[in-house]
XYZ file of C-alpha atoms in Angstrom:
740
model
C 99.519 10.472 133.871
C 102.876 10.106 131.852
C 103.277 7.616 129.196
C 105.482 4.739 129.419
C 108.726 4.501 127.232
C 109.062 0.424 126.629
C 112.485 -0.574 126.103
C 113.695 -3.848 124.996
C 110.348 -5.889 125.178
C 112.019 -8.826 123.559
C 113.375 -10.734 126.539
C 111.668 -14.095 126.934
C 111.663 -17.853 127.020
C 115.344 -18.265 126.786
C 116.312 -16.360 130.086
C 113.327 -18.005 131.778
C 114.185 -21.421 130.386
C 118.198 -20.950 131.013
C 117.386 -20.171 134.793
C 115.270 -22.814 135.239
C 117.813 -24.992 134.066
C 120.333 -23.553 136.501
C 118.332 -23.907 139.596
C 116.572 -27.277 138.329
C 118.719 -29.203 136.243
C 121.804 -28.558 138.482
C 119.626 -30.014 141.404
C 120.607 -33.483 139.970
C 123.790 -35.182 141.167
C 126.411 -35.303 138.517
C 128.433 -38.303 139.933
C 130.494 -36.803 142.877
C 133.305 -38.719 144.116
C 132.892 -36.907 147.543
C 132.186 -39.129 150.539
C 129.006 -38.996 152.344
C 128.577 -37.546 155.165
C 130.765 -34.733 153.561
C 131.095 -32.235 156.543
C 133.110 -29.175 156.752
C 136.614 -29.206 156.151
C 138.660 -27.098 158.406
C 141.626 -27.221 156.206
C 139.603 -25.782 153.070
C 138.140 -22.987 155.348
C 141.425 -22.014 156.601
C 142.904 -21.965 152.954
C 139.820 -19.739 151.949
C 140.233 -17.392 154.667
C 143.952 -17.264 153.754
C 143.459 -16.557 150.073
C 140.922 -13.842 150.348
C 143.161 -11.053 149.049
C 142.624 -7.402 150.158
C 144.649 -5.634 147.272
C 142.264 -7.836 144.767
C 139.208 -6.279 146.295
C 140.749 -2.826 146.217
C 141.466 -3.304 142.565
C 138.133 -4.572 141.746
C 136.421 -1.694 143.776
C 138.359 0.694 141.650
C 137.021 -0.918 138.439
C 133.299 -1.356 139.934
C 133.258 2.413 140.870
C 135.020 3.923 137.892
C 132.033 5.350 136.330
C 128.470 5.703 137.511
C 126.263 2.809 137.160
C 122.649 3.983 137.401
C 120.231 0.912 137.003
C 119.884 -0.290 133.603
C 122.300 2.425 132.147
C 124.990 1.303 129.807
C 127.833 0.856 132.556
C 125.569 -1.142 134.526
C 124.915 -3.696 131.681
C 128.719 -3.652 131.171
C 129.300 -4.671 134.945
C 126.799 -7.544 134.126
C 129.168 -8.755 131.519
C 131.955 -8.406 133.823
C 130.512 -10.598 136.472
C 129.460 -13.207 133.683
C 132.924 -13.081 132.255
C 134.397 -13.759 136.065
C 131.950 -16.254 136.886
C 132.584 -18.246 133.677
C 136.329 -18.047 134.001
C 138.126 -21.201 132.850
C 140.476 -20.853 136.068
C 138.366 -19.205 138.696
C 135.020 -19.469 137.377
C 131.812 -21.622 138.809
C 129.633 -24.181 137.352
C 127.274 -21.715 135.517
C 126.455 -18.125 135.237
C 123.363 -16.563 133.583
C 121.969 -12.841 133.594
C 118.032 -13.015 133.387
C 116.325 -9.866 132.697
C 113.150 -8.453 134.237
C 111.206 -5.443 132.638
C 110.699 -3.032 135.410
C 109.283 0.408 135.983
C 111.988 2.983 136.808
C 112.100 6.910 137.272
C 114.389 9.353 136.035
C 114.753 12.929 135.930
C 114.067 14.708 132.310
C 117.167 15.606 130.448
C 115.219 18.098 128.573
C 113.524 19.854 131.655
C 115.819 19.885 134.812
C 114.079 19.761 138.251
C 114.500 23.136 139.982
C 113.975 24.776 143.369
C 113.736 28.594 143.216
C 112.611 31.508 145.594
C 110.391 33.706 143.521
C 109.401 37.317 144.462
C 106.087 38.626 144.424
C 106.499 39.926 140.911
C 107.658 36.487 139.622
C 111.278 37.408 139.439
C 113.757 34.766 140.627
C 115.564 35.806 143.587
C 117.558 32.357 144.043
C 117.902 28.994 142.593
C 119.260 25.854 144.375
C 121.918 23.938 142.858
C 121.013 21.559 140.039
C 123.962 19.583 140.402
C 126.719 18.739 143.207
C 130.016 20.998 143.017
C 132.758 19.046 141.085
C 135.279 18.709 143.561
C 137.316 15.931 142.334
C 136.461 15.864 138.704
C 133.800 13.052 139.202
C 130.730 14.821 139.975
C 130.305 16.702 136.746
C 130.134 14.064 133.916
C 127.320 13.389 131.824
C 126.585 10.190 133.410
C 126.017 11.617 136.909
C 122.379 11.509 137.423
C 121.270 14.986 138.992
C 119.805 14.801 142.232
C 115.868 13.708 142.437
C 113.450 11.898 144.024
C 112.698 8.688 142.134
C 109.038 8.318 141.665
C 108.202 11.566 142.922
C 105.546 13.026 140.539
C 106.011 15.917 138.268
C 104.484 19.300 139.061
C 105.420 22.992 139.802
C 103.751 23.659 143.275
C 104.637 27.201 144.699
C 103.896 28.666 148.019
C 105.134 29.922 151.383
C 107.987 27.898 152.763
C 107.675 25.966 156.343
C 110.461 23.817 158.112
C 108.818 20.541 159.240
C 111.863 18.864 160.826
C 111.814 15.138 159.843
C 108.312 15.176 157.999
C 106.972 12.600 160.682
C 103.219 12.814 161.062
C 103.975 13.994 164.494
C 106.319 16.728 163.165
C 103.150 17.982 160.934
C 100.823 17.867 164.003
C 103.105 19.925 165.909
C 103.064 22.588 163.155
C 99.393 22.558 163.419
C 99.176 22.862 166.916
C 101.369 25.886 166.857
C 98.742 27.468 164.440
C 100.793 27.197 161.142
C 98.507 26.986 158.285
C 100.039 24.210 155.720
C 97.531 24.094 152.944
C 99.435 25.199 149.923
C 102.852 25.421 151.230
C 106.112 23.884 150.599
C 107.706 21.927 153.531
C 111.386 21.878 154.101
C 112.285 18.610 155.798
C 115.378 16.583 156.986
C 116.493 12.866 156.557
C 115.656 10.669 159.398
C 112.504 10.010 161.257
C 110.445 8.844 158.536
C 110.939 6.897 155.154
C 111.749 9.327 152.334
C 108.286 8.572 150.947
C 106.560 8.660 154.016
C 107.496 12.467 154.264
C 105.556 13.119 151.224
C 102.637 11.229 152.418
C 102.488 12.877 155.810
C 102.924 16.164 154.093
C 100.176 15.621 151.589
C 97.561 14.872 154.333
C 98.091 18.304 155.660
C 97.590 20.142 152.327
C 101.412 20.714 151.805
C 101.879 21.396 147.961
C 105.498 20.107 147.822
C 108.195 18.757 149.671
C 112.081 19.650 149.794
C 114.546 17.093 151.663
C 118.084 17.732 152.751
C 120.811 15.954 154.976
C 121.539 18.221 158.074
C 125.205 18.198 159.047
C 124.036 17.340 162.697
C 122.571 14.148 161.359
C 125.255 13.019 159.163
C 128.520 15.139 159.814
C 128.783 15.637 163.470
C 127.846 19.268 162.908
C 130.804 19.972 160.428
C 129.669 21.694 157.337
C 132.657 23.845 156.305
C 134.466 23.182 152.918
C 137.809 22.415 154.820
C 135.973 20.213 157.067
C 134.432 17.863 154.467
C 135.143 15.910 151.601
C 137.946 16.002 149.762
C 139.416 17.014 153.136
C 137.752 14.524 155.326
C 134.983 11.900 155.157
C 132.133 14.368 155.791
C 129.685 15.506 153.298
C 130.201 18.644 151.443
C 127.634 21.376 151.534
C 126.375 20.668 147.957
C 125.975 17.138 148.410
C 122.511 15.625 147.940
C 121.173 12.141 148.947
C 119.364 10.794 146.036
C 116.953 7.767 146.743
C 113.637 5.806 146.053
C 110.446 7.299 147.328
C 108.480 4.156 146.438
C 106.803 2.838 149.376
C 107.012 -0.610 148.830
C 109.609 -2.822 147.177
C 109.685 -4.818 144.040
C 108.367 -3.556 140.659
C 105.736 -1.264 140.862
C 103.485 -2.614 137.900
C 103.755 -6.338 139.018
C 103.191 -6.953 142.818
C 103.635 -10.522 143.617
C 104.331 -11.575 139.921
C 107.551 -11.560 138.174
C 108.100 -8.560 135.770
C 108.345 -10.858 132.774
C 106.740 -9.652 129.341
C 103.673 -12.170 130.012
C 103.059 -10.855 133.097
C 100.075 -8.899 133.927
C 100.672 -5.263 134.648
C 98.742 -2.684 136.647
C 97.589 0.655 135.000
C 99.254 3.342 136.326
C 96.485 4.971 137.799
C 95.774 1.904 139.907
C 99.724 2.035 141.047
C 100.056 2.684 144.692
C 103.053 3.734 146.839
C 104.201 6.553 144.837
C 104.741 9.941 146.307
C 101.352 11.913 146.147
C 103.004 15.329 145.646
C 106.320 16.639 144.062
C 109.337 16.021 145.828
C 113.111 17.083 145.331
C 116.161 16.655 147.701
C 118.617 19.366 147.888
C 122.168 20.113 149.609
C 122.425 21.531 153.010
C 124.272 24.917 151.526
C 120.855 25.512 149.732
C 118.524 24.280 152.925
C 120.866 26.931 154.962
C 120.082 29.503 152.378
C 116.303 28.649 152.930
C 115.981 27.771 156.475
C 118.183 30.534 157.833
C 116.105 33.255 156.172
C 112.673 31.795 157.712
C 110.236 33.761 159.560
C 108.133 32.774 162.545
C 108.539 31.301 166.036
C 111.483 29.335 166.619
C 111.308 25.404 166.189
C 111.583 23.070 169.329
C 115.267 22.427 170.626
C 115.006 18.740 169.114
C 114.224 20.212 165.658
C 117.351 22.304 165.698
C 120.252 21.346 163.552
C 123.841 22.408 162.452
C 123.451 25.023 159.718
C 124.545 27.886 162.249
C 121.232 29.559 162.883
C 118.060 29.631 164.782
C 115.394 27.329 162.873
C 112.396 28.962 162.706
C 109.051 27.404 161.372
C 107.572 29.889 158.818
C 105.522 30.144 157.002
C 107.682 32.475 154.553
C 110.400 34.479 154.755
C 111.497 37.142 157.644
C 111.601 40.744 156.215
C 115.339 41.504 157.218
C 116.607 38.465 155.417
C 117.849 37.701 151.730
C 114.544 37.392 150.134
C 111.510 39.533 150.432
C 109.021 38.787 153.183
C 106.170 37.749 150.825
C 108.599 35.469 148.306
C 107.609 31.910 147.824
C 109.358 28.826 146.937
C 108.593 27.120 143.726
C 109.477 23.552 143.217
C 109.562 22.284 139.401
C 109.826 18.593 139.280
C 109.623 16.792 135.754
C 110.766 13.265 136.745
C 109.435 10.285 134.223
C 108.682 6.801 134.200
C 110.090 4.333 132.068
C 110.056 0.690 131.412
C 113.537 -0.432 131.291
C 115.251 -3.934 131.285
C 117.371 -4.619 134.283
C 119.590 -7.880 134.929
C 120.374 -10.070 137.895
C 123.602 -12.047 137.433
C 123.337 -15.536 138.946
C 126.196 -17.917 139.584
C 125.922 -21.508 140.471
C 128.002 -24.080 142.307
C 126.543 -27.107 142.641
C 126.418 -29.134 145.525
C 128.097 -32.551 145.747
C 125.513 -34.258 148.024
C 122.664 -32.061 148.601
C 122.326 -30.198 145.408
C 118.768 -29.421 145.833
C 119.621 -27.323 149.162
C 120.421 -23.625 148.289
C 122.726 -21.268 150.380
C 122.229 -17.962 148.756
C 124.720 -15.070 148.944
C 123.821 -11.717 147.203
C 124.810 -7.982 146.730
C 123.110 -5.602 144.360
C 124.989 -3.999 141.520
C 123.239 -0.776 140.903
C 124.107 2.714 142.443
C 122.954 6.123 142.056
C 126.194 7.326 140.852
C 129.791 5.889 141.162
C 128.604 3.928 144.436
C 132.146 2.849 145.770
C 130.756 2.148 149.208
C 127.212 1.459 148.140
C 127.266 -1.203 146.515
C 130.621 -1.654 145.075
C 132.361 -2.404 148.600
C 129.867 -5.293 148.800
C 130.321 -6.428 144.930
C 134.049 -6.238 145.429
C 133.819 -8.789 148.429
C 131.450 -11.042 146.449
C 133.986 -11.024 143.545
C 136.711 -12.004 145.838
C 134.873 -14.604 147.679
C 133.791 -16.116 144.477
C 137.157 -15.885 143.079
C 138.835 -17.969 145.700
C 135.809 -20.929 145.934
C 135.813 -20.914 141.909
C 139.670 -21.494 141.934
C 139.508 -24.419 144.437
C 136.203 -25.632 142.740
C 138.337 -25.711 139.196
C 141.093 -27.415 140.672
C 138.978 -30.145 141.646
C 139.993 -29.713 145.405
C 136.443 -28.930 146.835
C 132.755 -29.004 146.126
C 130.338 -27.822 148.519
C 127.833 -30.216 150.249
C 124.981 -27.953 149.440
C 124.673 -25.858 146.196
C 125.608 -22.082 146.356
C 123.768 -19.511 144.221
C 125.771 -16.231 144.078
C 123.653 -13.105 143.014
C 124.221 -9.722 141.786
C 120.795 -8.103 142.083
C 119.585 -5.114 139.838
C 117.674 -2.047 140.465
C 117.891 -2.308 143.994
C 118.277 1.437 144.486
C 114.855 1.557 142.952
C 113.150 -0.642 145.623
C 114.974 -3.961 145.961
C 113.487 -4.937 142.755
C 115.911 -7.595 141.297
C 115.776 -9.450 144.237
C 112.204 -9.362 144.654
C 111.547 -10.442 141.311
C 113.786 -13.258 141.716
C 111.914 -14.321 144.653
C 108.347 -13.769 142.707
C 109.483 -15.965 139.937
C 111.156 -18.833 142.006
C 109.018 -18.677 144.971
C 107.983 -22.193 145.584
C 111.328 -23.818 144.652
C 113.413 -21.114 147.036
C 110.804 -21.598 149.794
C 111.423 -25.533 149.775
C 114.879 -25.560 149.055
C 116.836 -22.306 150.504
C 118.632 -23.002 153.720
C 119.802 -19.349 154.114
C 120.437 -15.909 152.598
C 123.547 -14.138 153.321
C 123.338 -10.251 152.070
C 126.536 -7.854 151.822
C 125.337 -4.782 150.396
C 127.422 -2.067 151.870
C 130.250 -4.126 153.036
C 132.326 -1.221 154.643
C 130.573 1.660 156.518
C 133.711 2.442 158.164
C 136.784 0.419 159.826
C 135.875 0.054 163.487
C 133.963 -2.933 163.859
C 131.402 -5.656 162.488
C 127.612 -5.261 162.439
C 125.247 -7.811 161.703
C 121.734 -8.137 161.266
C 119.801 -11.293 161.157
C 117.072 -13.854 162.400
C 117.967 -15.412 165.752
C 119.041 -18.921 164.316
C 121.962 -17.360 162.101
C 123.644 -15.895 165.563
C 125.360 -19.280 166.395
C 126.960 -19.609 162.790
C 127.921 -16.118 162.755
C 129.598 -16.096 166.189
C 131.639 -19.482 165.497
C 133.191 -17.751 161.993
C 133.862 -14.246 163.916
C 135.788 -16.367 166.876
C 138.118 -17.683 164.205
C 138.847 -14.640 162.291
C 141.554 -12.023 163.219
C 140.189 -8.344 163.709
C 141.984 -5.743 161.541
C 144.357 -3.297 163.306
C 146.656 -3.767 165.925
C 146.322 -6.009 168.696
C 145.360 -9.799 168.696
C 141.816 -9.679 169.011
C 139.409 -11.659 166.941
C 136.526 -10.025 165.102
C 134.193 -11.320 167.839
C 136.018 -9.898 170.594
C 136.278 -6.677 168.690
C 132.733 -6.691 167.925
C 131.624 -7.589 171.352
C 133.525 -4.097 172.608
C 131.201 -2.078 170.381
C 127.801 -3.793 170.186
C 126.759 -6.200 173.223
C 124.050 -7.437 175.066
C 123.302 -9.620 178.299
C 121.790 -12.917 177.305
C 120.326 -14.938 180.086
C 121.676 -17.902 178.263
C 125.277 -16.976 177.196
C 126.270 -14.034 179.130
C 127.455 -11.043 177.411
C 127.388 -11.521 173.425
C 127.543 -9.375 170.607
C 124.344 -7.968 169.588
C 122.353 -8.764 166.367
C 120.123 -6.052 164.805
C 116.816 -7.025 163.302
C 116.350 -6.851 159.607
C 113.966 -4.255 158.204
C 113.580 -3.424 154.460
C 116.709 -1.641 153.847
C 118.551 -4.223 151.316
C 117.852 -7.263 149.282
C 117.656 -9.634 152.443
C 113.880 -8.031 152.706
C 112.033 -10.264 150.291
C 113.832 -13.437 151.642
C 112.744 -13.142 155.212
C 109.411 -11.219 155.095
C 108.114 -12.854 151.649
C 109.818 -16.305 151.929
C 110.466 -16.656 155.517
C 114.128 -17.600 154.784
C 116.760 -17.185 157.845
C 118.703 -14.105 156.731
C 121.558 -11.899 157.625
C 123.303 -8.763 156.451
C 126.767 -8.398 157.096
C 129.242 -5.252 157.261
C 131.917 -3.442 158.945
C 130.982 -0.339 160.691
C 131.839 2.846 162.826
C 132.331 3.277 166.500
C 129.016 4.621 167.596
C 130.616 6.535 170.425
C 132.600 8.678 168.307
C 130.053 10.053 165.540
C 126.239 10.823 165.038
C 126.049 9.765 161.496
C 122.829 7.873 160.811
C 124.613 6.196 157.863
C 128.223 7.020 156.355
C 128.362 11.013 155.065
C 128.407 10.661 151.271
C 125.693 8.139 151.043
C 123.845 8.147 147.750
C 125.885 11.235 146.701
C 128.288 11.963 143.819
C 130.939 11.970 146.181
C 130.832 8.160 147.036
C 133.879 7.588 145.098
C 136.834 4.960 144.962
C 139.208 7.722 146.534
C 136.585 8.163 149.332
C 136.970 4.636 150.407
C 140.366 4.353 149.817
C 141.451 7.500 151.679
C 138.941 7.649 154.347
C 136.892 4.537 155.096
C 139.208 1.759 154.612
C 142.815 2.423 154.000
C 144.642 -0.915 153.024
C 141.164 -2.583 152.837
C 141.613 -4.637 155.716
C 137.839 -4.305 156.698
C 136.959 -5.400 153.369
C 138.886 -8.427 154.048
C 137.465 -8.864 157.428
C 133.896 -8.893 155.814
C 135.168 -11.120 153.014
C 136.302 -13.672 155.495
C 133.352 -13.603 157.660
C 130.715 -14.041 154.846
C 133.192 -16.494 153.280
C 133.480 -18.383 156.410
C 129.619 -18.238 157.160
C 129.000 -19.398 153.766
C 131.142 -22.436 153.892
C 129.552 -23.454 157.404
C 126.185 -23.192 155.922
C 127.065 -25.180 152.672
C 129.261 -27.955 153.968
C 128.391 -28.697 157.595
C 126.778 -31.910 157.900
C 124.379 -30.869 160.637
C 123.277 -27.214 159.674
C 124.885 -24.609 161.973
C 121.545 -23.047 162.660
C 120.450 -23.046 166.467
C 116.898 -22.557 166.774
C 116.895 -22.432 170.359
C 118.027 -18.735 170.076
C 114.633 -18.193 168.923
C 113.494 -18.813 172.309
C 115.382 -15.894 173.947
C 113.511 -13.541 171.635
C 110.133 -15.007 171.957
C 110.529 -14.699 175.759
C 111.632 -11.184 175.509
C 108.692 -10.371 173.255
C 106.388 -12.232 175.599
C 107.622 -9.993 178.772
C 107.221 -6.863 176.890
C 103.737 -7.667 176.199
C 103.048 -8.440 179.470
C 104.691 -5.657 181.117
C 103.657 -3.094 178.685
C 100.134 -4.469 177.327
C 98.693 -6.922 179.959
C 96.853 -4.479 182.062
C 95.344 -2.850 178.972
C 94.375 -6.304 177.535
C 92.932 -7.384 180.593
C 90.745 -4.414 180.909
C 89.000 -5.512 177.597
C 88.788 -9.071 178.610
C 91.882 -10.444 176.645
C 93.899 -12.913 178.167
C 97.660 -13.471 177.445
C 97.449 -16.942 178.718
C 97.465 -18.688 175.195
C 100.499 -16.638 174.220
C 102.513 -17.587 177.248
C 101.591 -21.209 176.694
C 102.533 -21.147 173.018
C 106.085 -19.633 173.941
C 106.513 -22.308 176.434
C 105.535 -25.097 173.805
C 108.067 -23.571 171.360
C 110.795 -23.512 174.191
C 110.198 -27.204 175.145
C 110.145 -28.059 171.632
C 113.447 -26.109 170.577
C 115.165 -27.681 173.739
C 114.342 -31.055 172.914
C 115.403 -30.603 169.419
C 118.667 -29.464 170.567
C 119.127 -32.514 172.895
C 118.146 -34.554 169.801
C 120.875 -33.156 167.592
C 123.561 -33.448 170.581
C 122.678 -37.168 170.625
C 123.057 -37.565 167.102
C 126.126 -35.715 166.803
C 127.766 -38.030 169.493
C 127.187 -40.889 167.377
C 127.164 -42.060 163.467
C 123.867 -40.985 162.609
C 122.080 -42.190 159.202
C 122.306 -39.694 156.458
C 118.567 -39.482 156.019
C 118.132 -38.617 159.777
C 120.557 -35.583 159.386
C 118.668 -34.470 156.406
C 115.310 -34.654 158.270
C 116.604 -32.861 161.144
C 118.308 -30.134 158.928
C 114.779 -29.771 156.901
C 113.498 -28.885 160.423
C 115.983 -26.289 161.035
C 115.736 -25.028 157.581
C 111.869 -24.733 157.681
C 111.537 -23.108 161.216
C 111.555 -19.605 159.573
C 108.729 -20.474 157.336
C 106.320 -21.448 160.283
C 106.207 -18.059 160.993
C 104.532 -16.720 157.983
C 101.040 -15.685 157.663
C 100.308 -13.976 154.280
C 97.094 -12.591 155.623
C 98.389 -11.274 158.882
C 98.981 -7.826 157.279
C 96.918 -7.430 154.353
C 97.835 -3.460 154.331
C 101.734 -4.307 154.175
C 102.701 -5.632 150.849
C 105.168 -8.639 151.129
C 105.455 -8.497 154.884
C 103.839 -12.093 156.116
C 106.664 -13.086 158.958
C 104.608 -12.270 162.386
C 107.745 -11.601 164.202
C 109.550 -9.122 162.021
C 106.850 -7.076 160.193
C 107.138 -3.184 160.519
C 105.988 -2.133 163.907
C 104.510 1.181 164.757
C 103.407 0.561 168.364
C 106.252 1.609 170.725
C 106.313 -1.736 172.696
C 109.010 -4.112 171.332
C 106.890 -7.338 171.192
C 105.233 -9.008 168.531
C 104.584 -6.564 165.861
C 100.879 -7.255 164.756
C 99.819 -7.122 168.346
C 101.732 -3.878 169.343
C 100.282 -1.984 166.209
C 96.726 -3.469 167.136
C 96.984 -2.300 170.628
C 98.606 0.934 169.608
C 95.472 1.569 167.428
C 92.736 0.153 169.688
C 93.792 1.967 173.037
C 91.645 5.114 172.561
C 88.716 3.385 171.047
C 85.481 1.811 172.709
C 85.235 -1.648 174.087
C 83.806 -4.038 171.266
C 85.102 -1.636 168.390
C 86.729 -3.302 165.425
C 90.145 -2.036 166.676
C 89.639 -4.188 169.664
C 88.681 -7.360 167.552
C 91.579 -6.797 165.490
C 93.734 -6.885 168.659
C 92.149 -10.286 169.293
C 92.885 -11.480 165.801
C 96.488 -10.531 165.915
C 97.061 -12.296 169.263
C 95.411 -15.564 167.648
C 97.829 -15.120 164.782
C 100.779 -15.194 166.775
C 99.727 -17.828 168.806
C 99.073 -20.127 165.807
C 102.466 -19.257 164.596
C 104.359 -20.126 167.649
C 102.247 -23.550 167.838
C 102.927 -24.180 164.339
C 106.713 -23.427 164.752
C 106.963 -25.810 167.883
C 105.257 -28.523 165.819
C 107.776 -28.036 163.056
C 110.563 -28.546 165.697
C 108.704 -31.777 167.064
C 109.797 -35.192 165.953
C 108.812 -35.552 162.391
C 106.393 -38.161 162.957
C 104.511 -36.297 165.202
C 101.629 -33.905 164.485
């Protein structure tokens, strides 16, 4: 096992104390002159919307993406200082800003021994070597600070074997190869992105005896099939043939050595031999030009039609190369990986605006800072929006014309690319305080994937505030549509309550919202502008996590004029103000009723007969959903009645706490012991095919082929009880506070 290189062990009490002062001391009112009840000021809201400047975001993005800023690198730390300078500015700064550090385990390729992928002949001669770096097309891909493509946390090793093509590397894909009689023991598997998580490809491969994994991006999945140099960047937004998607292959999120503990010097750290979640076999990403050289020379039977891609040849399965190709039939692929693990200091940057009336209630708005290379889209497009929103709010604050009702915490998270590390460590360190006091979390990671329409992911209560905000903001482009009206044209659903409305996606674990929703149970959302799905098959923007994600890429192809950045800034800014300033929190808990009812109907339709065969009734679940619906409706009527009168501030405070704490009532930290950090019983990972309560769906999927009375069926009953208890607890949270 590799030794750890420990850097910068001398962080300590000062950062911890400083952050405690920010989040604790600033929870004490400082003699505000604001009247109570203070409510959302529409003139202030309009001023903020008007002052958010697209040209400033363009210039900020140019500076943020000027150099690569891999987590803990000198440039990453320079950006920490840039954020601190902005948030401490006497004209446009915030009340306070700090940069607490964590000691976290990161993974890097060796500078002395570069990772290699080679085709080796029967006598050991090297017949082909894949590119170690991307082609330097714009003068930005060849610098010394450009980290070579690698699979972060992939273990070192030099496996060699016959090549097989395993599609997306899912468990089903490897089973299909075995069904076809292909011996996988000791082979090297070539897989493409998509279908399974990065690390899951290696886990699935290792189960079947595969010795090493290669991963590439197929043009069919990200380039609409286009692959020629004149069709790709810098001539279009499509990924060049040498482009390689970097990424973390760690299964969990947070610092690998300190699960559930903040990665401070005093914290207990696991021994490396006890760390789980790393890929079990060497893994290396390559570009699709190199993948074509390998895949288009494979021997064997043709892959399924659904496994074919856009490399211009018939995809064969292997094992090994064909005799009439570029390599001899008995040639093998050798994967040499020399990644190393290091303890590094990584900083979060936190900016605070103290609330005037309810300073002990926090609205959080975050974006990560680190990137794999220049990161103009991911994450600097989001950081540019964050900086512009904070500039406008800070200017109003310093002028004395505005202070929010509730406190704002603005965050630039560190080491997100390695597994949401900065945000997770923050939630671990301030678990109780954040759970007790946080109203909602707004995430803007990539702010602009493309410039067609808005895309929002979030929990049901945030739907209403996002809709209210977007109805008042003009959409970029020609015409006179609001962002809401434009959005509904691209992503919509039929609601039994509202009719046709924009559809919100659910929150997985793709960005820093994950620890807030899954671990803390805080209502969360992720906001971005994206592309027209009818015009592209791209699973994400084409240059994702490559050295071609540069300022010019954004400026020329994604958002010329930066009007989509401005639209996201206005949306996030409006949502932020509505959550921080509204007397009544604009969270509509009744919207959860629609989700719960749809989950219940799916369970009844898809699982009801199976459960009945095993003597398990969905009756208690039906009753629990009905209890929640009744409690949510009654609370909604109570809110309407209070809004028509002159309610006591304490009455509204109690009501707002019910709205804020609803999401927490769905947490059960023992519901999914195999899933680290996942405790929200409605949004945990779902492996079962039925779109219903995830624990129930997963348990039924496991139990369906087992005997009655098995432990698997006992788990189905346990998961059903967990959901029922959570729904009854949620209903109790919404009932009058004096009632149990």
